[in-house]
Coordinates of C-alpha atoms in Angstrom, one line a residue:
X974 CA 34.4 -1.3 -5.3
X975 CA 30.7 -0.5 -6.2
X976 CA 28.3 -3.1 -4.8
X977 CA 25.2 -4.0 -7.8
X978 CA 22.6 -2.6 -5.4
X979 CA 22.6 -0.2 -2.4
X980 CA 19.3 -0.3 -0.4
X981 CA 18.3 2.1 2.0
X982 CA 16.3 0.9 4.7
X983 CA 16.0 -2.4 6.9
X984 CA 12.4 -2.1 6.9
X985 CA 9.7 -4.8 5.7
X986 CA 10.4 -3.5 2.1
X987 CA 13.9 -3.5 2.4
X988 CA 14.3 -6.7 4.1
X989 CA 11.7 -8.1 1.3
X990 CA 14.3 -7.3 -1.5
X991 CA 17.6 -8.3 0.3
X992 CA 16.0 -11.4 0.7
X993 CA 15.4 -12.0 -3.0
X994 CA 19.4 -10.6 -3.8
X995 CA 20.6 -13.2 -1.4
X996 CA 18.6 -15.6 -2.4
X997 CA 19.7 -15.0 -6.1
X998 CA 23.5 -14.6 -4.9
X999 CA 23.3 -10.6 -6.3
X1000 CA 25.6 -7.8 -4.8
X1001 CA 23.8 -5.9 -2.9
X1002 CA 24.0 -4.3 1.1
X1003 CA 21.3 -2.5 2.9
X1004 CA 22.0 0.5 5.1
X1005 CA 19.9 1.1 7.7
X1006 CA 20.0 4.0 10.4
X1007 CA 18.6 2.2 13.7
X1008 CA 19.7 -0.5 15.1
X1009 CA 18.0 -3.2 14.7
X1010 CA 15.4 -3.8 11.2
X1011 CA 12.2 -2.0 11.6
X1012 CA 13.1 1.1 13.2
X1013 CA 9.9 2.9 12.2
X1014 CA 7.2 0.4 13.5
X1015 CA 9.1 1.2 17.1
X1016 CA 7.6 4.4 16.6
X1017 CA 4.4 4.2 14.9
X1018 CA 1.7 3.6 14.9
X1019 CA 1.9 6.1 18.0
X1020 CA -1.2 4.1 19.9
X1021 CA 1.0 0.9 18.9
X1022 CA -2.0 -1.1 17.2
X1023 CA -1.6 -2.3 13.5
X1024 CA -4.3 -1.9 11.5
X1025 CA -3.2 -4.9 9.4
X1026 CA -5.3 -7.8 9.4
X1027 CA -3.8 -11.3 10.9
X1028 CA -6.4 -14.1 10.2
X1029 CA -4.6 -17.0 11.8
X1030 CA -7.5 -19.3 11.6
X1031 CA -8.7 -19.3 7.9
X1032 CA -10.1 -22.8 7.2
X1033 CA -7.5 -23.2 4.3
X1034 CA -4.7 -25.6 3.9
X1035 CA -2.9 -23.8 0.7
X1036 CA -0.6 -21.6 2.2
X1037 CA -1.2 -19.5 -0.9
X1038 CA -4.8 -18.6 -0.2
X1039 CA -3.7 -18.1 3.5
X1040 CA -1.9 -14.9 2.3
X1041 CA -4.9 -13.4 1.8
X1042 CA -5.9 -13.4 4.8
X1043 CA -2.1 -12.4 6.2
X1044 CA -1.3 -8.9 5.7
X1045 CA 1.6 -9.0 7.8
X1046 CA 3.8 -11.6 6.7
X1047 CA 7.1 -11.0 4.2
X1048 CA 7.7 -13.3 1.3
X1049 CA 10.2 -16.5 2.1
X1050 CA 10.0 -20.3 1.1
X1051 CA 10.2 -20.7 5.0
X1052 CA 7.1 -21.4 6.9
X1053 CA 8.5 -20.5 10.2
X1054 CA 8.7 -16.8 8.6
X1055 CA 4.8 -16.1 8.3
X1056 CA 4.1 -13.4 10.9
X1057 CA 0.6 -15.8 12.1
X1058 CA 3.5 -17.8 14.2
X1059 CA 4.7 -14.3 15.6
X1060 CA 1.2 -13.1 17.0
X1061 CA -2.5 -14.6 16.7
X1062 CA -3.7 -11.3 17.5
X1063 CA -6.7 -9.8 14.6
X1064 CA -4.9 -6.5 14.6
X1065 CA -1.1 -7.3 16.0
X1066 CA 0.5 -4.6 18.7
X1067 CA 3.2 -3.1 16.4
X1068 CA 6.2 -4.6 18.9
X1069 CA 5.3 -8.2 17.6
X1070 CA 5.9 -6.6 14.1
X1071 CA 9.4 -5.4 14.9
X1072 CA 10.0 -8.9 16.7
X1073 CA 9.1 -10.5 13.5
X1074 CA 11.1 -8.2 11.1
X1075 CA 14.3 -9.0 13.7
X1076 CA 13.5 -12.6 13.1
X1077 CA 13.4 -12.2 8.9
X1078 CA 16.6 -10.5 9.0
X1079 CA 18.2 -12.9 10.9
X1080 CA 16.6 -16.0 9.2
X1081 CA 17.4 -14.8 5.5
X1082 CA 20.6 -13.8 5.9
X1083 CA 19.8 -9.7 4.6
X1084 CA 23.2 -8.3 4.6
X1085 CA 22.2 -5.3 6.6
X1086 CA 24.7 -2.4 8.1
X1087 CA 22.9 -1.0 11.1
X1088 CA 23.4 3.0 12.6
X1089 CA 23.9 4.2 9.1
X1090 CA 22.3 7.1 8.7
X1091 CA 22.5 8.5 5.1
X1092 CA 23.4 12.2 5.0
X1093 CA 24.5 12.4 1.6
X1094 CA 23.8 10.7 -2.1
X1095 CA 25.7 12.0 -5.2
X1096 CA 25.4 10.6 -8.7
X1097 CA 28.3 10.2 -11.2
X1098 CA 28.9 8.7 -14.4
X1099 CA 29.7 5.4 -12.6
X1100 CA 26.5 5.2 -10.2
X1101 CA 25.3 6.4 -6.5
X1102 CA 27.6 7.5 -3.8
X1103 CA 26.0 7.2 -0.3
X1104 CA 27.5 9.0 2.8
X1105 CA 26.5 8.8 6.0
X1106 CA 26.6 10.7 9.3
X1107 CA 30.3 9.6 10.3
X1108 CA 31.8 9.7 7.0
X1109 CA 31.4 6.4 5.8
X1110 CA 30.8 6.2 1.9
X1111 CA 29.5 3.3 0.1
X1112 CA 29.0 2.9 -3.8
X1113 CA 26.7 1.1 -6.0
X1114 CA 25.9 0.7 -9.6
X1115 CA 22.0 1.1 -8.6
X1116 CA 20.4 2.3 -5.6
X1117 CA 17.0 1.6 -4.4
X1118 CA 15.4 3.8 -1.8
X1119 CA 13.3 1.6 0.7
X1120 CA 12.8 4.3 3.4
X1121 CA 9.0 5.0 3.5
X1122 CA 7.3 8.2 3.9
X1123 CA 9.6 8.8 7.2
X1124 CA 8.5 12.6 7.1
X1125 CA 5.4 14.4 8.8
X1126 CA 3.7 15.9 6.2
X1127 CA 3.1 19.5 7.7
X1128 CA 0.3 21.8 5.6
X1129 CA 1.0 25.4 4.7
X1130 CA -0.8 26.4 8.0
X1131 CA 0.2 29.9 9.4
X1132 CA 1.0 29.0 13.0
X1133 CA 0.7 25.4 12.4
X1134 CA 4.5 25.4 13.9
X1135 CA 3.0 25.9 17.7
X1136 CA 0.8 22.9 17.9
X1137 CA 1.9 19.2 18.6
X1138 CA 2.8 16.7 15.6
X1139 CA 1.9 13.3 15.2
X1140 CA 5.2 12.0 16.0
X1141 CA 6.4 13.8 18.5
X1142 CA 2.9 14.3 21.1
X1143 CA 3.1 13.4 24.5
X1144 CA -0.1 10.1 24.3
X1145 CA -0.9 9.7 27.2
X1146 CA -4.4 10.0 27.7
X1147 CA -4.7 11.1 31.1
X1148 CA -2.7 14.5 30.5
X1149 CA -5.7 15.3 28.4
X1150 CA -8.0 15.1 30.7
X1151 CA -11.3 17.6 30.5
X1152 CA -9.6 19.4 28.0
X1153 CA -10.5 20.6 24.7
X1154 CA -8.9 19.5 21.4
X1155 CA -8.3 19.7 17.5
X1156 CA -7.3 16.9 15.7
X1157 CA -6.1 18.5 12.5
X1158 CA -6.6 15.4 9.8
X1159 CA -9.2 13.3 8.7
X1160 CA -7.0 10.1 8.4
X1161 CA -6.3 6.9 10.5
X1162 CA -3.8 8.8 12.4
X1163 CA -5.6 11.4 13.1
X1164 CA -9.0 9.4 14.1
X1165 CA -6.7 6.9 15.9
X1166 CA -5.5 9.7 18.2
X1167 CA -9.2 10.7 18.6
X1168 CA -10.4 7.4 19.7
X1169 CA -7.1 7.1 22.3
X1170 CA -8.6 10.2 23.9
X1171 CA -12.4 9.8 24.1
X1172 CA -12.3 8.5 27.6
X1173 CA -10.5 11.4 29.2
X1174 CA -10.7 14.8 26.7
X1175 CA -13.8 17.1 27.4
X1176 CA -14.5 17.6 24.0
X1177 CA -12.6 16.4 20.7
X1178 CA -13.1 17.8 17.1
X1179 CA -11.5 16.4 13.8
X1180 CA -11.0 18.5 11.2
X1181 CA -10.1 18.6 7.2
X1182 CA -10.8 19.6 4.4
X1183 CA -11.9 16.4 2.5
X1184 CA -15.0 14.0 2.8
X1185 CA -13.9 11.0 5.1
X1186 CA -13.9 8.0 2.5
X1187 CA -14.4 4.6 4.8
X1188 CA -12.6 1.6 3.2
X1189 CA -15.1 -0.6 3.7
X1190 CA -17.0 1.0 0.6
X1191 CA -14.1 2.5 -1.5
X1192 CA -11.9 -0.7 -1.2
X1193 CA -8.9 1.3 -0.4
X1194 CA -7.6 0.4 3.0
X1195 CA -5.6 3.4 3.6
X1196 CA -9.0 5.6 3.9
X1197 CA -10.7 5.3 7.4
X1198 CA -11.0 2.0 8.6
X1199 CA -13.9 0.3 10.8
X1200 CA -11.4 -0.2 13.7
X1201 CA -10.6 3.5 14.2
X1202 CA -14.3 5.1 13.4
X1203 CA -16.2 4.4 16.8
X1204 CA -15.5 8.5 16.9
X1205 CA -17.9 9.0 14.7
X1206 CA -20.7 7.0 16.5
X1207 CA -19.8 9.5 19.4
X1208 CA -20.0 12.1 16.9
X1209 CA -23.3 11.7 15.3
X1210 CA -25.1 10.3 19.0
X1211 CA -24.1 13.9 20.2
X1212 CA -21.4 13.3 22.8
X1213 CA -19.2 16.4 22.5
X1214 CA -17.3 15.1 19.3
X1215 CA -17.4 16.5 16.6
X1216 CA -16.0 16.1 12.8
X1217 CA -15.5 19.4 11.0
X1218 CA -15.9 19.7 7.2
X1219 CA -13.1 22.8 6.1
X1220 CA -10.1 24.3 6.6
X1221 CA -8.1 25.1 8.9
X1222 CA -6.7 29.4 8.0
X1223 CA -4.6 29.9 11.3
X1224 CA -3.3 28.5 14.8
X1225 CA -2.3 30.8 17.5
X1226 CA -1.3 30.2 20.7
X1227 CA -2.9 32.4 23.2
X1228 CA -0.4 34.2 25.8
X1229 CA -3.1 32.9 28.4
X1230 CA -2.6 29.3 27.3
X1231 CA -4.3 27.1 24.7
X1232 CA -5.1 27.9 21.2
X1233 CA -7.4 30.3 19.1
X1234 CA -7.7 29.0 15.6
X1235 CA -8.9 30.4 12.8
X1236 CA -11.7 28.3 10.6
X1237 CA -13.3 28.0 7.5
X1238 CA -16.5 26.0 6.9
X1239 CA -16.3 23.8 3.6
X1240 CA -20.6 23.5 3.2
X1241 CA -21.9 26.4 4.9
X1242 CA -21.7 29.9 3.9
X1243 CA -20.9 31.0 7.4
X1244 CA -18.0 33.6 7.7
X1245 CA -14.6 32.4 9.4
X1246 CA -15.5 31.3 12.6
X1247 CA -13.1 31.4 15.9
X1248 CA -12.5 28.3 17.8
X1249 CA -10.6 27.6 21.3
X1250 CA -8.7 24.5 22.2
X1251 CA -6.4 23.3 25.1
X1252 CA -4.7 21.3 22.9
X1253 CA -3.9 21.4 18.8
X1254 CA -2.5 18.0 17.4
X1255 CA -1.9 17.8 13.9
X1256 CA -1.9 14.2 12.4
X1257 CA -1.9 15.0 8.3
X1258 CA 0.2 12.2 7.2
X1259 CA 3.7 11.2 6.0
X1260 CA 6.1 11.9 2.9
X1261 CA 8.9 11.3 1.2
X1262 CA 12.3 12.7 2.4
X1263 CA 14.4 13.8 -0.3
X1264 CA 17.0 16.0 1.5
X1265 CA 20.2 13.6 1.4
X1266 CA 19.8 13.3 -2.5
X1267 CA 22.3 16.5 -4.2
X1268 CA 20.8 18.2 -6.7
X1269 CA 21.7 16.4 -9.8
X1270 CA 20.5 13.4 -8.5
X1271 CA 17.2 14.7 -7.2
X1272 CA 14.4 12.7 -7.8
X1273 CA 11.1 14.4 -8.9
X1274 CA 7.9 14.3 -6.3
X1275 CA 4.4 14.5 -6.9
X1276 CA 1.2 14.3 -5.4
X1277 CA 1.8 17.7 -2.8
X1278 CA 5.5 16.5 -2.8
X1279 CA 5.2 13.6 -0.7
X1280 CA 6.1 11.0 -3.1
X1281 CA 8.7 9.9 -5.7
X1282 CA 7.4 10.0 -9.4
X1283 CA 7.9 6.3 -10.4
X1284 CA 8.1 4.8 -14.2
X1285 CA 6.1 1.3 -14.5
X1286 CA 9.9 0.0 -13.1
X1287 CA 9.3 1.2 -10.0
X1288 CA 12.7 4.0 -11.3
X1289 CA 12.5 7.7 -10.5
X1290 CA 11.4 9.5 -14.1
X1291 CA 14.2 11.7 -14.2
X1292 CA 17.6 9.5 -12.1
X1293 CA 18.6 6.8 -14.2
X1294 CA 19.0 3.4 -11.6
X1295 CA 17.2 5.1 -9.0
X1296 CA 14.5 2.5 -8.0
X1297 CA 11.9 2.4 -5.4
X1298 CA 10.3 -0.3 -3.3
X1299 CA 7.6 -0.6 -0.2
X1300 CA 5.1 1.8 0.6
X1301 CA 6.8 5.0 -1.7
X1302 CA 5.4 2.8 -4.9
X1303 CA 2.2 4.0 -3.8
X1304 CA 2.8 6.7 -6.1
X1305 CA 1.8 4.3 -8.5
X1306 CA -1.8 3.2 -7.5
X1307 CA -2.5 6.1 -5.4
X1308 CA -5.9 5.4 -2.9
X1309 CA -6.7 2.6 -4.9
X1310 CA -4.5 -0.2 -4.5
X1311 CA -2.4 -1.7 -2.1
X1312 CA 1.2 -0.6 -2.8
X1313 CA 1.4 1.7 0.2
X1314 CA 0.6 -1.3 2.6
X1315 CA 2.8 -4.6 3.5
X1316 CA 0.3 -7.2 2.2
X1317 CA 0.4 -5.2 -1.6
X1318 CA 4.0 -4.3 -1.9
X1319 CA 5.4 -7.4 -0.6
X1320 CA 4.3 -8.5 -4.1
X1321 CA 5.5 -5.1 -6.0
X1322 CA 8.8 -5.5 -4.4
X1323 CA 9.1 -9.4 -5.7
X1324 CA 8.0 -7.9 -9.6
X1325 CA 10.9 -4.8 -8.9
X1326 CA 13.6 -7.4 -8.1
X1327 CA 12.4 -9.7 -11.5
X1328 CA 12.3 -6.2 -13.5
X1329 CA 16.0 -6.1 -12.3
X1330 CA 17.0 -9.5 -12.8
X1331 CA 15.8 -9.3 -16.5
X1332 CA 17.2 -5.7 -16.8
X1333 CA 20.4 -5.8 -15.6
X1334 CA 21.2 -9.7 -15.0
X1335 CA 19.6 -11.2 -18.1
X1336 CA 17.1 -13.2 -16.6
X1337 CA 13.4 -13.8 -17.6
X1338 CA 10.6 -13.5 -16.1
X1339 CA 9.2 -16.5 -14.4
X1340 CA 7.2 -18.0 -16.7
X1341 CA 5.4 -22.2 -17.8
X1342 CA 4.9 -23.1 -20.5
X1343 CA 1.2 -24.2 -21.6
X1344 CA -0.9 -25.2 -24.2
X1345 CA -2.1 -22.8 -26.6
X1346 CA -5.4 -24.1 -27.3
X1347 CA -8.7 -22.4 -25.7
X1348 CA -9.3 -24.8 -23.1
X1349 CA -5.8 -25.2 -21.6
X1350 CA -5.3 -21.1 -21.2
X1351 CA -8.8 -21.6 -19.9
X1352 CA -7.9 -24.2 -16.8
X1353 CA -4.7 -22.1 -16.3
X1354 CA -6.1 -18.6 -16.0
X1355 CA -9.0 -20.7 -13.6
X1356 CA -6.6 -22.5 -11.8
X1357 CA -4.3 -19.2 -11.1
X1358 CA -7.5 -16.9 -10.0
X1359 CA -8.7 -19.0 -7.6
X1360 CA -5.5 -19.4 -5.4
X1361 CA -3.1 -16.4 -5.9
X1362 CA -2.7 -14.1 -3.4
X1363 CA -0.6 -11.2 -5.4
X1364 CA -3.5 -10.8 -7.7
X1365 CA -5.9 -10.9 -5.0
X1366 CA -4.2 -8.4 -2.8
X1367 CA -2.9 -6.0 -6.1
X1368 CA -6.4 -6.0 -7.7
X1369 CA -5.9 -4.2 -10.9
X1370 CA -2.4 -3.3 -10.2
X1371 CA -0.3 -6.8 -10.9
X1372 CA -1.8 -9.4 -13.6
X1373 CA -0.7 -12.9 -14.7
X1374 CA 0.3 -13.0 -18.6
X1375 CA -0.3 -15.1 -21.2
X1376 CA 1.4 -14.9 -24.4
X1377 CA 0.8 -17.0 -27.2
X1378 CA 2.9 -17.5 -30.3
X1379 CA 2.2 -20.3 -32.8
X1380 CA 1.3 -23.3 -31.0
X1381 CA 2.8 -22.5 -27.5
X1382 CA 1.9 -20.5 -24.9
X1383 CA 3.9 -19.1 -22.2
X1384 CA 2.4 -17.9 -18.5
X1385 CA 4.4 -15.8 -16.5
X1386 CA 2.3 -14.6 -13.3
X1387 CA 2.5 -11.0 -11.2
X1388 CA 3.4 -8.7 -13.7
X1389 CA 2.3 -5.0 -13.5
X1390 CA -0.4 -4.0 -15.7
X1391 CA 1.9 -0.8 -16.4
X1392 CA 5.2 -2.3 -16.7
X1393 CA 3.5 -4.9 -19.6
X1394 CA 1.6 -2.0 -20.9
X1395 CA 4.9 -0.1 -21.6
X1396 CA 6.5 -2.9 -23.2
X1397 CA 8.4 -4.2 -20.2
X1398 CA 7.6 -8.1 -21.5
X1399 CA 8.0 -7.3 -25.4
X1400 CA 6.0 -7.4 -28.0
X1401 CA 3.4 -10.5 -28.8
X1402 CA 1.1 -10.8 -31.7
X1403 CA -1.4 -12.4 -28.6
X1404 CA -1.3 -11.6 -25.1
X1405 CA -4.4 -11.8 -22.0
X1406 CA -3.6 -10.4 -19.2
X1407 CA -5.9 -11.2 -16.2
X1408 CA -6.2 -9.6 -13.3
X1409 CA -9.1 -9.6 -10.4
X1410 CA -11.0 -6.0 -10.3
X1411 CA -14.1 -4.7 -8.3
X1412 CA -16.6 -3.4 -10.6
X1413 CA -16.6 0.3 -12.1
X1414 CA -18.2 2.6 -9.5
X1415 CA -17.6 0.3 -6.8
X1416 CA -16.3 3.1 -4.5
X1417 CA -19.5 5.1 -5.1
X1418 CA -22.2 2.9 -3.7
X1419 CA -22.7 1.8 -0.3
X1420 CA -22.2 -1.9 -0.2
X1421 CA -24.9 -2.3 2.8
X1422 CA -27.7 -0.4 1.3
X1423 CA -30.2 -2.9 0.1
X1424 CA -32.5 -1.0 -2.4
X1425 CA -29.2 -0.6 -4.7
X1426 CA -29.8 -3.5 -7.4
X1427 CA -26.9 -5.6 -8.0
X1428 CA -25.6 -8.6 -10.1
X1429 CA -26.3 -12.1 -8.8
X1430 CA -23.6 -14.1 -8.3
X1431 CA -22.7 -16.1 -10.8
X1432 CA -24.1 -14.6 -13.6
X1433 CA -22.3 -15.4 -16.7
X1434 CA -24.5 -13.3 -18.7
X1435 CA -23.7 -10.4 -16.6
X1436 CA -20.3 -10.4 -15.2
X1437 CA -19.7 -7.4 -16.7
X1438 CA -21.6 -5.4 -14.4
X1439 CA -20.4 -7.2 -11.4
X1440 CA -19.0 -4.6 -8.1
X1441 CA -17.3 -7.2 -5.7
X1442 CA -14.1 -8.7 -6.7
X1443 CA -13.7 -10.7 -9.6
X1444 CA -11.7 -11.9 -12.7
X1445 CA -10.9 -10.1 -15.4
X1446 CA -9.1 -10.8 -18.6
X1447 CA -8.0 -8.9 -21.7
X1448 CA -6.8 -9.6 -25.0
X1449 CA -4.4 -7.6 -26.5
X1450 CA -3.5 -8.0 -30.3
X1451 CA -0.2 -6.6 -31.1
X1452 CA 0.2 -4.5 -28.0
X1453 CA -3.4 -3.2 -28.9
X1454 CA -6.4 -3.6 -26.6
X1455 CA -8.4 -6.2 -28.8
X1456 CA -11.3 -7.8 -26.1
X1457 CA -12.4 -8.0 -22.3
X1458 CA -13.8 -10.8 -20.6
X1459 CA -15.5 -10.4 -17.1
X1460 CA -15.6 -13.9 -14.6
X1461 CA -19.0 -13.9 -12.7
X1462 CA -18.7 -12.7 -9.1
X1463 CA -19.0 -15.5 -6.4
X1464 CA -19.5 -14.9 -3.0
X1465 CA -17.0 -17.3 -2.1
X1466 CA -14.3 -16.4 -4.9
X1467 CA -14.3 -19.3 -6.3
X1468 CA -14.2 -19.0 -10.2
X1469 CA -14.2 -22.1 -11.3
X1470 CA -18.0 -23.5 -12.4
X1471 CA -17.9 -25.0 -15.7
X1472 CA -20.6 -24.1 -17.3
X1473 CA -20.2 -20.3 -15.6
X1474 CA -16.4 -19.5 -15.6
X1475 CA -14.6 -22.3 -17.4
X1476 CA -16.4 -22.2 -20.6
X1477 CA -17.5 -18.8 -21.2
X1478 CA -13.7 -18.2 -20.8
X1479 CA -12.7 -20.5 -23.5
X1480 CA -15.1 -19.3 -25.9
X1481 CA -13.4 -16.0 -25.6
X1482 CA -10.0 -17.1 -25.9
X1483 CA -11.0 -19.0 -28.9
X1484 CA -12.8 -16.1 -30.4
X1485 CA -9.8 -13.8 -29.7
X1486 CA -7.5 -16.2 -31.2
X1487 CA -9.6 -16.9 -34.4
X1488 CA -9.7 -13.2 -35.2
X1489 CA -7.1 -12.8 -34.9
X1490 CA -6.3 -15.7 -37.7

C-alpha cells in the first residue's frame, strides 16, 4: 500500500513536516539513513560551532516575537520544544542541536524509519518507489526530498582530486603546525577552517574567485559572517594571512611533498603565478545529490547543479509530486533570503505542508475573517507586522494576504509571494499582500559609514526610501499590481504610531479600494 507522503530525511526539515502530517493525522513516513534524527549536524559544521543565533534573554514575553531572536528552534505548540531550553549558548555547539532534534522526534511522535539509506527512486503511473540499501522498497503517492545539500560541491579544478575536502580533513589544529596552507573557498566553511588554524599554521591564504560579501551589510546570512571574519583582521594587520582575489588553474602534488598550484589573479594583470603549500583544503560548499533518482524521474538542477529547480510549490518543474522542503528551497530566494537556513525554512516548510493540504486534502489556507473597511485591514496588517516572526525572518519571501470581496475580508498569514503570485490562492478582484523588506540597494551601502544620508525613522513622508527593515504592502487589482505602500522604518520595529503607520495605511487602503469602485 502507497503511504500519501514519503519523506526523505530525519533532519530539522524533515522532522518540521512530519510533525505537521501527524499533527493533521496525514499518511506519511520519513526515511532516514543514520540512526538517530540529525545525522548531518553530527558532522558539520566540522569545527562544531553553529553560526545560528540563540537569544535566550530577549526582554519579550510573546513567544512570537521571541522567534526572532531563535534561529534554532522547530515549529510545535509545545513550549518545552524551543531549542533556548536545550542550550543558552549565543552560537550553540552543534551536539546540543542533535540533542534537541532527538528530543523533537521523540516529543511529536515523527514516524521515522532509521538506517534507511535510499539507493533507488523510480516513478510510475501510480507514484514514487523508494529502495534502499538492503532491499527494502516503500511507496508513496508523493514524495518530498528533505535531505539537504549532503554533497561537497567539488569545482572543475585539474588536480583538485589530491587535496583534502571539507568533510573528510583531519582538524585538528596542531597537525598543522608551521605549515603553509590554501583554503580554497571564500565562504563560512572555508573562513571557519581558517580561523580554527590561525594559532598553529605558519601562514594561511584563502582563496576564490568572488568578492567576500559580509552579511552584516547584504542581509544575507549565508555570506561571511562577523563570527568567522577575525581572519581578515589578521589579514589586513599583515600577519602572514592572506585572502586571494582569483582562481585557482591547477593543484599538484609535488613527489617531494606538499603542493604546487597553479594561480590566476582576478584584479591584477600579473601572469599565472606559482604557489607552494604544505597543505591544500578545499571548502567550496555543498549540493544537491541527485544519484538515487532513475532517469525518468530526474529532477532538474540549477545554479552550477547544486540545487533542485522548484515551482512557487516548493515541486520539482519537471516530476509531478516531487516536493522539496529545508534548506534545498533555497533555490527559491537564492543569497537573499532565509530558505537555506533553519530560522527561514522552518516557516517555508509550514506554507509546503498548507500548499499540500489544500492541494491534495481539500483544505484552505488558514485564514480570519475581518472587516473590510480601511481602518480594520489597517489594525490587522499593524497588528500582524509588529509580532510575526515568519515575515520577519522570510523578508520578501513569505507575506500575509488580505483579500477583500464585497463587504468581507479574509486574512490568511505566511503565504509565498510566488506561490500567490502564480495563482496558488485564486483569483480576487482585491488583494494586499504585506510583507517586511529592506530598502532597494540595501546590500550596496555600508550600514556603518556615516556620511551615507539616510531616512529618519519614522518618516511617513518618506518610507519609501527607507534601507532597514520595514513594512510593505501592495495592492493588487485583479491579479494586477495596482499600488505600493511603504511603513516608516523604526529603530525598534515597531510599526504601529497612529499618526505615522496606522493612518497613512488606511488612507491607502481606502484609496485602493475606491478606485477600484
Amino acid at each position: 500500500m502507497a503511504h500519501d507522503y514519503l519523506i526523505i530525511g530525519a533532519g530539522p526539515a524533515g522532522l518540521q513536516l512530519g510533525a505537521s502530517l501527524q499533527r493533521s493525522g496525514h499518511d506519511y513516513v520519513v526515511l532516514e539513513r543514520g540512526t538517530a534524527p540529525g545525522a548531518f549536524f553530527t558532522r558539520f559544521p566540522r569545527h562544531r560551532r553553529l553560526i545560528s543565533i540563540n537569544k535566550v534573554h530577549t526582554g519579550y514575553e510573546d513567544p512570537e516575537l521571541r522567534l526572532r531572536m531563535d534561529w534554532n528552534s522547530l515549529l510545535s505548540d509545545d513550549p518545552g520544544l524551543l531549542f533556548t531550553r536545550f542550550s543558552e549558548r549565543y552560537f550553540p555547539h552543534a551536539d546540543e542541536f542533535v540533542r534537541y532534534l532527538s528530543a523533537f522526534a521523540a516529543a511529536t511522535g515523527v514516524q521515522v524509519r532509521y538506517g534507511t539509506d535510499v539507493v533507488r527512486i523510480g516513478r510510475d503511473g501510480d507514484g514514487f518507489t523508494v529502495t534502499d540499501r538492503d532491499g527494502h522498497s516503500w511507496r508513496g503517492r508523493r514524495l518530498v526530498m528533505a535531505t539537504g545539500v549532503s554533497r561537497l560541491y567539488v569545482p572543475p579544478i585539474p588536480g583538485i582530486e589530491t587535496a583534502e575536502r571539507y568533510d573528510t580533513f583531519e582538524t585538528d589544529p596542531d597537525s598543522f603546525t608551521d605549515q603553509r596552507v590554501l583554503v580554497i573557498g571564500k565562504g563560512n566553511s572555508g573562513f571557519e577552517t581558517a580561523e580554527s588554524l590561525m594559532e598553529r599554521a605558519a601562514v594561511i591564504h584563502v582563496a576564490g574567485p568572488h568578492s567576500i560579501r559580509m552579511a552584516w551589510q547584504s542581509h544575507y546570512v549565508g555570506h561571511l559572517r562577523a563570527i568567522n571574519n577575525t581572519f581578515l583582521d589578521s589579514y589586513q594587520l599583515k600577519s602572514q594571512n592572506a585572502v586571494l582575489d582569483g582562481t585557482v588553474e591547477g593543484i599538484e602534488r609535488r613527489e617531494a611533498g606538499g603542493y604546487r598550484v597553479v594561480f590566476r589573479y582576478a584584479r591584477t594583470v600579473e601572469a599565472l603565478r606559482e604557489l607552494f603549500y604544505d597543505r591544500v583544503i578545499v571548502c567550496t560548499g555543498f549540493r544537491f545529490d541527485a544519484s538515487a533518482f532513475d532517469d525518468d524521474c530526474r529532477p532538474a538542477l540549477v545554479i552550477d547543479g547544486r540545487f533542485p529547480e522548484q515551482t512557487p510549490a516548493y515541486e520539482s518543474v519537471n516530476v509531478p509530486d516531487l516536493y522539496f522542503a529545508g534548506t534545498l528551497t533555497q533555490q527559491r530566494d537564492f543569497k537573499k533570503s532565509t530558505n537555506g537556513f533553519i530560522h527561514g525554512f522552518r516557516y517555508s516548510v509550514r506554507a509546503l505542508h498548507r500548499i499540500l493540504a489544500a492541494r491534495h486534502h481539500g483544505e484552505p489556507w488558514p485564514a480570519e475573517e475581518i472587516g473590510s473597511d480601511p481602518e480594520a485591514i489597517s489594525d490587522a496588517v499593524v497588528g500582524r507586522v509588529n509580532r510575526s516572526s515568519a515575515l520577519w525572518q522570510q523578508f520578501g519571501v513569505l507575506g500575509d494576504v488580505v483579500t477583500v470581496t464585497g463587504g468581507t475580508a479574509l486574512y490568511q498569514p505566511e503565504v509565498p509571494v510566488a506561490y500567490v503570485a502564480g495563482g496558488g490562492l485564486g483569483p480576487a478582484r482585491h488583494r494586499f499582500v504585506v510583507t517586511l523588506e529592506y530598502g532597494e540597494g540595501h546590500d550596496s551601502v555600508d550600514p556603518f559609514d556615516i556620511s551615507v544620508p539616510r531616512v529618519a525613522e519614522n518618516d511617513a513622508e518618506h518610507a519609501y526610501d527607507a534601507s532597514y527593515l520595514h513594512p510593505v504592502v501592495r495592492y493588487y487589482r485583479d491579479g494586477a499590481p495596482a499600488g505600493v505602500h511603504h511603513l516608516a522604518e523604526n529603530l525598534e520595529n515597531e510599526w504601529d504610531l497612529p499618526a505615522v503607520h496606522r493612518r497613512p495605511l488606511a488612507v491607502f487602503a481606502k484609496e485602493c479600494l475606491a478606485d477600484a469602485g
